[in-house]
Amino acid sequence: MARRVDRLWTNARLLTMAESGVAGRDAAGIVACAGGRIAYAGPTADAPAFDPAERIDCAGRWITPGLIDCHTHLVYGGDRAAEFEMRLKGATYQEIAAAGGGIVSTVRATRAASDEALLASAGSRLDRLIAEGATTVEIKSGYGLDTASEIRMLRVARRLGQVRPVTIRTTFLGAHALPPEANSDKQAYIDRVCAEMLPAVAREKLADAVDGFCEGIAFSPAQIGQVFAAAAALGLPVKLHADQLSDLGGAELAARHGALSADHLEWTGEAGVAAMAQAGTVAVLLPGAFYVLRETKLPPVAALRRAGVRMAVSTDSNPGTSPVTSLLLAMNMAATLFGLTVDECLAGVTREAAHALGLAGEAGTLEAGTSCDLAIWDIERPAELVYRLGFNPLHARVWRGQ
Ligand code: DI6
Ligand code: FE
């Protein structure tokens, strides 16, 4: 008896991204979907008999898992075009931040924006990601920096998941920068993050994870450790903006707290890589920020690879250091600037990005049981997704089987 399914995509070439096999490439494959989940994805020859309600002929197109952007700051007010112009004239990111610009200027604009304005501007950025095949997007808070504003950002992020056909994961980033009213007292602000902001966010179940910015212009390892302990007490997983502009031991700190991911990592040393490998912490590489800030210190990709650390690739979409809304471009930059292979780039925006969000087995691969999130591409070979710039060959996108 043929198994009844909702949809069957036939005559496709599959990049299943399953852990086994060379990136799970199947020259002639099918995908079957039942109840929004993949019932089968693999070679046509090995497939059981299916009786689909709908059959879609892919005419030899490639199917990958729907793309996952595992590190974004999509919700914010205003823009930072003026700061971009200042940097073109020679000011550095750190100088602008120290002078009250940078993240804090976006905090002012975000607090001043209405919920509707935040939803609209973030929605249009999200649409750019969706148009390139994204089916899961992580969104951080961190431009509110007081309880009410952080909660507002996270509510807007959650609402985006109701008004767009995409899975949204939210991350509380209260420890992103010192708000203007904090009078330079970082410790008092971190105490407030732990005692007031984080519990309020957790009470409303508005965050799937907790993040922090460990950096000279932001918070110390001890302060981030305090935030991570508070997150653990509330049962929330953690991740970290680590070693982006200097090596404060961010990778080790993240690993010590069993973080899902440590992100950026330009300044991470051997000890940090070893700690991440030991803890199973994913390395999230963010070449957009590296490019925009014209950084020269490269993340330790060869060491991460040698140590078997999973490497994800993400846009870091934010108004200051990475005004990027293209995962295809992020892959190109990860290859050209960081030396990732095509297979590493593709895994970085699918399977490994799922690991960075704690969604392994739920998204990021084409395997029986995972959410039926697909990107169907008009390409001859997968490398085209990485090597072409400003080219979007998405033919169709499927989210939860639709
Ligand atoms: N690192 C980044 O790249 C972003 N945040 C962070 O902690 C930058 C955010 C911004 O400049 O607005
Ligand atoms: Fe970031």
Short mmCIF file of C-alpha atoms in Angstrom, two decimals, residues 6-397:
data_model
loop_
_atom_site.label_atom_id
_atom_site.label_comp_id
_atom_site.label_asym_id
_atom_site.label_seq_id
_atom_site.Cartn_x
_atom_site.Cartn_y
_atom_site.Cartn_z
CA ASP A 6 0.36 15.73 1.52
CA ARG A 7 3.01 16.62 -1.05
CA LEU A 8 5.70 15.00 -3.10
CA TRP A 9 8.51 16.90 -4.80
CA THR A 10 9.91 14.71 -7.57
CA ASN A 11 12.69 14.90 -10.14
CA ALA A 12 14.92 16.98 -7.87
CA ARG A 13 18.58 16.96 -6.98
CA LEU A 14 18.95 16.96 -3.19
CA LEU A 15 21.45 18.48 -0.85
CA THR A 16 20.11 16.86 2.31
CA MET A 17 22.95 18.21 4.54
CA ALA A 18 22.48 15.07 6.64
CA GLU A 19 25.53 14.30 8.76
CA SER A 20 26.31 11.12 6.80
CA GLY A 21 27.61 11.26 3.24
CA VAL A 22 29.40 14.05 1.35
CA ALA A 23 26.98 16.84 2.22
CA GLY A 24 24.24 14.31 1.43
CA ARG A 25 24.18 14.91 -2.31
CA ASP A 26 21.58 12.85 -4.14
CA ALA A 27 21.53 13.27 -7.91
CA ALA A 28 17.98 12.05 -8.35
CA GLY A 29 15.77 12.45 -5.34
CA ILE A 30 12.35 13.10 -3.96
CA VAL A 31 10.98 14.78 -0.85
CA ALA A 32 7.71 13.65 0.71
CA CYS A 33 5.85 15.78 3.25
CA ALA A 34 3.13 14.75 5.69
CA GLY A 35 1.69 17.01 8.37
CA GLY A 36 4.33 19.69 7.75
CA ARG A 37 7.21 17.26 8.37
CA ILE A 38 9.49 15.41 6.01
CA ALA A 39 8.33 11.82 5.60
CA TYR A 40 11.17 10.93 3.25
CA ALA A 41 14.04 12.73 1.52
CA GLY A 42 16.52 10.79 -0.54
CA PRO A 43 17.19 8.86 -3.72
CA THR A 44 14.15 8.16 -5.86
CA ALA A 45 15.33 4.60 -6.34
CA ASP A 46 15.24 3.84 -2.58
CA ALA A 47 11.95 5.62 -1.87
CA PRO A 48 8.90 3.72 -0.63
CA ALA A 49 5.69 4.09 -2.63
CA PHE A 50 3.82 7.34 -1.92
CA ASP A 51 0.29 8.44 -2.73
CA PRO A 52 0.52 12.25 -2.62
CA ALA A 53 -2.37 14.70 -2.52
CA GLU A 54 -0.16 16.99 -4.59
CA ARG A 55 2.84 16.20 -6.79
CA ILE A 56 5.38 18.85 -7.77
CA ASP A 57 7.86 18.20 -10.60
CA CYS A 58 11.11 20.03 -9.82
CA ALA A 59 12.49 19.54 -13.35
CA GLY A 60 15.97 18.70 -12.04
CA ARG A 61 16.27 21.73 -9.75
CA TRP A 62 18.29 21.51 -6.55
CA ILE A 63 16.56 21.34 -3.16
CA THR A 64 18.39 22.33 0.02
CA PRO A 65 17.03 22.67 3.53
CA GLY A 66 15.42 26.08 4.03
CA LEU A 67 18.18 28.46 5.06
CA ILE A 68 18.71 29.41 8.72
CA ASP A 69 20.06 32.80 9.79
CA CYS A 70 21.18 32.06 13.35
CA HIS A 71 22.42 35.54 14.41
CA THR A 72 20.52 38.73 13.58
CA HIS A 73 19.58 42.02 15.17
CA LEU A 74 16.68 42.63 12.74
CA VAL A 75 14.48 44.68 15.08
CA TYR A 76 15.69 48.27 15.57
CA GLY A 77 14.76 51.88 14.90
CA GLY A 78 16.58 54.29 12.60
CA ASP A 79 19.75 53.55 10.70
CA ARG A 80 23.47 54.27 11.03
CA ALA A 81 24.23 55.72 7.60
CA ALA A 82 25.78 58.83 9.19
CA GLU A 83 28.10 56.63 11.25
CA PHE A 84 29.06 54.79 8.07
CA GLU A 85 30.08 58.12 6.56
CA MET A 86 32.11 58.97 9.68
CA ARG A 87 33.94 55.69 9.39
CA LEU A 88 34.66 56.42 5.72
CA LYS A 89 36.38 59.58 6.95
CA GLY A 90 38.56 57.61 9.36
CA ALA A 91 36.69 57.30 12.68
CA THR A 92 36.77 53.80 14.17
CA TYR A 93 33.80 51.79 15.46
CA GLN A 94 35.20 51.94 19.00
CA GLU A 95 35.75 55.74 18.84
CA ILE A 96 32.19 56.31 17.66
CA ALA A 97 30.86 54.04 20.44
CA ALA A 98 32.94 55.87 23.07
CA ALA A 99 31.54 59.22 21.86
CA GLY A 100 27.96 58.07 22.52
CA GLY A 101 27.21 56.93 18.97
CA GLY A 102 27.22 53.34 17.83
CA ILE A 103 24.87 50.91 19.56
CA VAL A 104 23.56 53.60 21.93
CA SER A 105 22.38 55.77 19.02
CA THR A 106 20.30 52.83 17.80
CA VAL A 107 18.98 52.41 21.35
CA ARG A 108 17.66 55.98 21.26
CA ALA A 109 16.03 55.45 17.87
CA THR A 110 14.54 52.11 18.92
CA ARG A 111 13.02 53.52 22.12
CA ALA A 112 11.52 56.37 20.08
CA ALA A 113 9.99 54.08 17.42
CA SER A 114 6.43 52.76 17.73
CA ASP A 115 5.75 49.01 17.77
CA GLU A 116 4.22 49.33 14.31
CA ALA A 117 7.29 51.12 12.95
CA LEU A 118 9.59 48.47 14.43
CA LEU A 119 7.44 45.70 12.97
CA ALA A 120 7.39 47.33 9.55
CA SER A 121 11.13 48.01 9.27
CA ALA A 122 12.14 44.62 10.65
CA GLY A 123 9.49 42.99 8.44
CA SER A 124 10.99 44.47 5.29
CA ARG A 125 14.46 43.25 6.29
CA LEU A 126 13.04 39.82 7.11
CA ASP A 127 11.41 39.75 3.66
CA ARG A 128 14.86 40.08 2.06
CA LEU A 129 16.05 37.00 3.97
CA ILE A 130 12.88 35.07 3.11
CA ALA A 131 13.26 35.99 -0.58
CA GLU A 132 16.56 34.11 -0.54
CA GLY A 133 15.14 30.96 1.00
CA ALA A 134 15.39 31.59 4.75
CA THR A 135 12.84 29.58 6.75
CA THR A 136 14.29 30.09 10.26
CA VAL A 137 15.66 33.39 11.59
CA GLU A 138 17.02 34.22 15.03
CA ILE A 139 16.37 37.77 16.26
CA LYS A 140 18.08 39.39 19.25
CA SER A 141 16.94 42.21 21.47
CA GLY A 142 19.65 44.55 22.77
CA TYR A 143 18.61 47.95 21.43
CA GLY A 144 16.11 48.57 24.23
CA LEU A 145 18.36 48.17 27.28
CA ASP A 146 15.59 48.76 29.78
CA THR A 147 12.98 46.22 30.80
CA ALA A 148 10.05 47.73 28.92
CA SER A 149 12.01 48.39 25.72
CA GLU A 150 13.68 44.97 25.66
CA ILE A 151 10.30 43.31 26.14
CA ARG A 152 8.86 45.45 23.35
CA MET A 153 11.64 44.36 20.96
CA LEU A 154 11.13 40.68 21.77
CA ARG A 155 7.36 40.97 21.35
CA VAL A 156 7.88 42.54 17.94
CA ALA A 157 10.28 39.73 17.03
CA ARG A 158 7.74 37.10 18.12
CA ARG A 159 5.02 38.89 16.17
CA LEU A 160 7.13 38.71 13.02
CA GLY A 161 6.82 34.95 13.30
CA GLN A 162 3.04 35.31 13.24
CA VAL A 163 2.81 37.67 10.28
CA ARG A 164 5.47 35.99 8.09
CA PRO A 165 5.81 32.33 7.01
CA VAL A 166 9.06 31.76 8.90
CA THR A 167 10.22 30.27 12.22
CA ILE A 168 11.50 32.98 14.55
CA ARG A 169 13.81 32.24 17.50
CA THR A 170 14.31 35.09 19.93
CA THR A 171 17.38 35.89 22.03
CA PHE A 172 17.57 38.31 24.96
CA LEU A 173 20.66 40.54 24.57
CA GLY A 174 20.24 42.92 27.50
CA ALA A 175 24.03 42.81 28.02
CA HIS A 176 24.72 44.41 24.64
CA ALA A 177 25.80 47.91 25.66
CA LEU A 178 25.51 50.31 28.56
CA PRO A 179 22.36 52.44 28.22
CA PRO A 180 22.82 56.24 28.35
CA GLU A 181 21.02 56.57 31.71
CA ALA A 182 23.38 54.08 33.44
CA ASN A 183 25.99 56.76 34.25
CA SER A 184 28.97 54.59 33.30
CA ASP A 185 28.08 52.06 36.01
CA LYS A 186 28.39 48.79 34.14
CA GLN A 187 28.13 46.62 37.25
CA ALA A 188 24.90 48.26 38.44
CA TYR A 189 23.43 47.77 34.95
CA ILE A 190 24.43 44.07 34.85
CA ASP A 191 22.88 43.60 38.30
CA ARG A 192 19.66 45.05 36.86
CA VAL A 193 19.86 42.76 33.80
CA CYS A 194 20.10 39.75 36.11
CA ALA A 195 17.66 40.76 38.84
CA GLU A 196 14.99 42.54 36.83
CA MET A 197 15.19 42.42 33.03
CA LEU A 198 15.99 38.74 32.49
CA PRO A 199 13.37 37.45 34.98
CA ALA A 200 10.74 39.70 33.35
CA VAL A 201 11.61 38.38 29.89
CA ALA A 202 11.58 34.78 31.14
CA ARG A 203 8.23 35.28 32.90
CA GLU A 204 6.64 36.21 29.58
CA LYS A 205 8.52 33.40 27.79
CA LEU A 206 9.82 35.94 25.29
CA ALA A 207 13.33 34.53 24.82
CA ASP A 208 14.60 31.17 23.60
CA ALA A 209 18.19 32.02 24.62
CA VAL A 210 20.35 34.67 26.30
CA ASP A 211 23.29 36.44 24.64
CA GLY A 212 25.88 39.01 25.72
CA PHE A 213 28.62 41.19 24.24
CA CYS A 214 31.96 40.44 25.92
CA GLU A 215 34.26 43.26 24.83
CA GLY A 216 36.17 46.27 26.12
CA ILE A 217 33.44 48.59 24.80
CA ALA A 218 30.77 46.36 26.36
CA PHE A 219 30.98 43.93 29.31
CA SER A 220 33.74 41.99 31.08
CA PRO A 221 33.93 38.18 31.24
CA ALA A 222 32.94 38.34 34.94
CA GLN A 223 29.85 40.44 34.14
CA ILE A 224 28.83 38.14 31.30
CA GLY A 225 29.41 35.15 33.59
CA GLN A 226 26.93 36.68 36.01
CA VAL A 227 24.33 37.02 33.22
CA PHE A 228 24.94 33.42 32.15
CA ALA A 229 24.44 32.16 35.69
CA ALA A 230 21.15 34.05 35.89
CA ALA A 231 20.10 32.54 32.54
CA ALA A 232 20.96 29.03 33.72
CA ALA A 233 18.91 29.56 36.88
CA LEU A 234 15.93 30.32 34.62
CA GLY A 235 16.64 27.31 32.39
CA LEU A 236 17.65 29.38 29.37
CA PRO A 237 20.53 28.40 27.05
CA VAL A 238 23.25 30.97 26.35
CA LYS A 239 25.37 32.25 23.45
CA LEU A 240 28.00 34.97 23.24
CA HIS A 241 29.42 37.76 21.06
CA ALA A 242 32.97 36.59 21.71
CA ASP A 243 36.44 37.84 20.79
CA GLN A 244 35.23 40.11 17.97
CA LEU A 245 37.57 43.08 18.55
CA SER A 246 39.97 41.66 21.17
CA ASP A 247 40.67 38.40 23.00
CA LEU A 248 39.05 38.57 26.41
CA GLY A 249 38.73 34.79 26.56
CA GLY A 250 35.16 34.92 25.26
CA ALA A 251 35.28 31.53 23.57
CA GLU A 252 36.46 29.86 26.80
CA LEU A 253 33.80 31.70 28.78
CA ALA A 254 31.07 30.55 26.39
CA ALA A 255 32.35 26.97 26.46
CA ARG A 256 32.57 26.98 30.26
CA HIS A 257 28.87 27.82 30.41
CA GLY A 258 27.96 25.16 27.81
CA ALA A 259 26.89 27.84 25.33
CA LEU A 260 25.03 26.86 22.19
CA SER A 261 27.36 29.11 20.21
CA ALA A 262 30.18 31.61 20.41
CA ASP A 263 29.93 34.17 17.64
CA HIS A 264 32.49 36.30 15.72
CA LEU A 265 35.72 34.76 17.17
CA GLU A 266 38.21 36.82 15.15
CA TRP A 267 40.59 37.02 18.15
CA THR A 268 39.98 33.54 19.56
CA GLY A 269 43.15 31.58 20.29
CA GLU A 270 43.97 27.87 20.47
CA ALA A 271 42.71 27.52 24.05
CA GLY A 272 39.34 28.97 23.05
CA VAL A 273 39.04 26.60 20.11
CA ALA A 274 39.90 23.61 22.30
CA ALA A 275 37.36 24.65 24.93
CA MET A 276 34.64 25.02 22.29
CA ALA A 277 35.43 21.59 20.83
CA GLN A 278 35.22 20.07 24.31
CA ALA A 279 31.88 21.75 25.09
CA GLY A 280 30.30 21.24 21.66
CA THR A 281 29.82 24.99 21.30
CA VAL A 282 29.14 26.04 17.70
CA ALA A 283 31.36 28.71 16.09
CA VAL A 284 29.14 31.27 14.35
CA LEU A 285 31.20 33.14 11.74
CA LEU A 286 30.02 36.62 10.80
CA PRO A 287 31.97 37.82 7.76
CA GLY A 288 29.63 40.78 7.15
CA ALA A 289 30.83 42.55 10.31
CA PHE A 290 34.45 41.66 9.51
CA TYR A 291 34.03 43.20 6.07
CA VAL A 292 32.18 46.34 7.16
CA LEU A 293 34.69 47.09 9.94
CA ARG A 294 37.56 46.28 7.56
CA GLU A 295 39.01 43.92 10.11
CA THR A 296 42.23 42.14 9.27
CA LYS A 297 42.43 39.54 12.05
CA LEU A 298 40.83 36.37 10.70
CA PRO A 299 38.87 33.89 12.84
CA PRO A 300 40.86 30.67 13.42
CA VAL A 301 39.03 28.65 10.78
CA ALA A 302 41.78 26.07 10.24
CA ALA A 303 42.01 25.43 13.99
CA LEU A 304 38.21 25.19 14.33
CA ARG A 305 38.12 22.73 11.44
CA ARG A 306 40.97 20.66 12.91
CA ALA A 307 39.27 20.53 16.31
CA GLY A 308 35.96 19.46 14.77
CA VAL A 309 34.06 22.53 15.97
CA ARG A 310 30.85 23.05 14.02
CA MET A 311 30.96 26.26 11.98
CA ALA A 312 27.79 28.21 11.20
CA VAL A 313 27.61 31.28 8.97
CA SER A 314 25.21 34.14 9.58
CA THR A 315 24.48 37.71 8.46
CA ASP A 316 24.73 39.40 11.92
CA SER A 317 22.20 41.73 10.28
CA ASN A 318 22.44 44.95 12.31
CA PRO A 319 22.53 48.67 11.55
CA GLY A 320 26.08 49.32 12.76
CA THR A 321 28.52 46.65 11.72
CA SER A 322 26.64 44.45 9.27
CA PRO A 323 23.76 46.04 7.34
CA VAL A 324 23.40 42.76 5.46
CA THR A 325 20.15 40.96 4.68
CA SER A 326 21.54 38.24 2.42
CA LEU A 327 22.65 34.80 3.55
CA LEU A 328 23.90 34.14 0.01
CA LEU A 329 26.24 37.12 0.36
CA ALA A 330 27.28 35.97 3.85
CA MET A 331 28.25 32.59 2.34
CA ASN A 332 30.26 34.28 -0.40
CA MET A 333 32.10 36.38 2.19
CA ALA A 334 32.71 33.35 4.42
CA ALA A 335 34.32 31.59 1.46
CA THR A 336 36.31 34.50 0.05
CA LEU A 337 37.31 36.26 3.29
CA PHE A 338 37.50 33.33 5.73
CA GLY A 339 38.41 30.45 3.42
CA LEU A 340 35.43 28.20 4.06
CA THR A 341 34.70 25.54 1.44
CA VAL A 342 31.41 25.50 -0.46
CA ASP A 343 30.21 22.56 1.62
CA GLU A 344 31.15 24.35 4.85
CA CYS A 345 29.26 27.47 3.74
CA LEU A 346 26.16 25.47 2.84
CA ALA A 347 26.29 23.52 6.12
CA GLY A 348 26.88 26.83 7.89
CA VAL A 349 23.52 28.27 6.86
CA THR A 350 21.60 25.00 7.35
CA ARG A 351 22.64 22.14 9.63
CA GLU A 352 25.25 23.97 11.72
CA ALA A 353 23.04 27.04 12.10
CA ALA A 354 20.33 24.72 13.47
CA HIS A 355 22.83 23.42 16.04
CA ALA A 356 23.66 27.03 17.00
CA LEU A 357 19.97 27.56 17.81
CA GLY A 358 19.41 24.24 19.58
CA LEU A 359 17.25 23.09 16.66
CA ALA A 360 19.27 20.06 15.51
CA GLY A 361 16.89 17.34 14.33
CA GLU A 362 14.12 19.91 13.94
CA ALA A 363 15.46 21.98 11.02
CA GLY A 364 18.56 22.38 8.88
CA THR A 365 18.62 18.98 7.19
CA LEU A 366 16.38 17.09 4.80
CA GLU A 367 15.69 14.00 6.88
CA ALA A 368 12.57 12.14 7.93
CA GLY A 369 11.04 13.86 10.95
CA THR A 370 12.43 17.35 10.44
CA SER A 371 10.20 20.30 9.60
CA CYS A 372 9.48 20.36 5.85
CA ASP A 373 11.38 23.61 5.21
CA LEU A 374 12.82 23.64 1.69
CA ALA A 375 14.61 26.00 -0.66
CA ILE A 376 14.32 25.04 -4.33
CA TRP A 377 16.98 26.58 -6.55
CA ASP A 378 17.38 27.27 -10.26
CA ILE A 379 21.04 26.27 -10.38
CA GLU A 380 23.20 23.66 -12.07
CA ARG A 381 25.47 23.03 -9.08
CA PRO A 382 25.43 23.99 -5.38
CA ALA A 383 28.63 26.07 -5.66
CA GLU A 384 26.60 28.68 -7.57
CA LEU A 385 24.89 29.61 -4.29
CA VAL A 386 28.26 30.63 -2.88
CA TYR A 387 30.31 32.01 -5.73
CA ARG A 388 27.92 34.40 -7.44
CA LEU A 389 27.40 37.86 -5.92
CA GLY A 390 24.10 39.72 -6.02
CA PHE A 391 22.36 36.77 -7.67
CA ASN A 392 19.27 35.13 -6.23
CA PRO A 393 18.33 31.88 -7.96
CA LEU A 394 15.56 30.91 -5.53
CA HIS A 395 12.76 29.20 -7.46
CA ALA A 396 10.46 28.40 -4.54
CA ARG A 397 10.49 28.22 -0.76
#
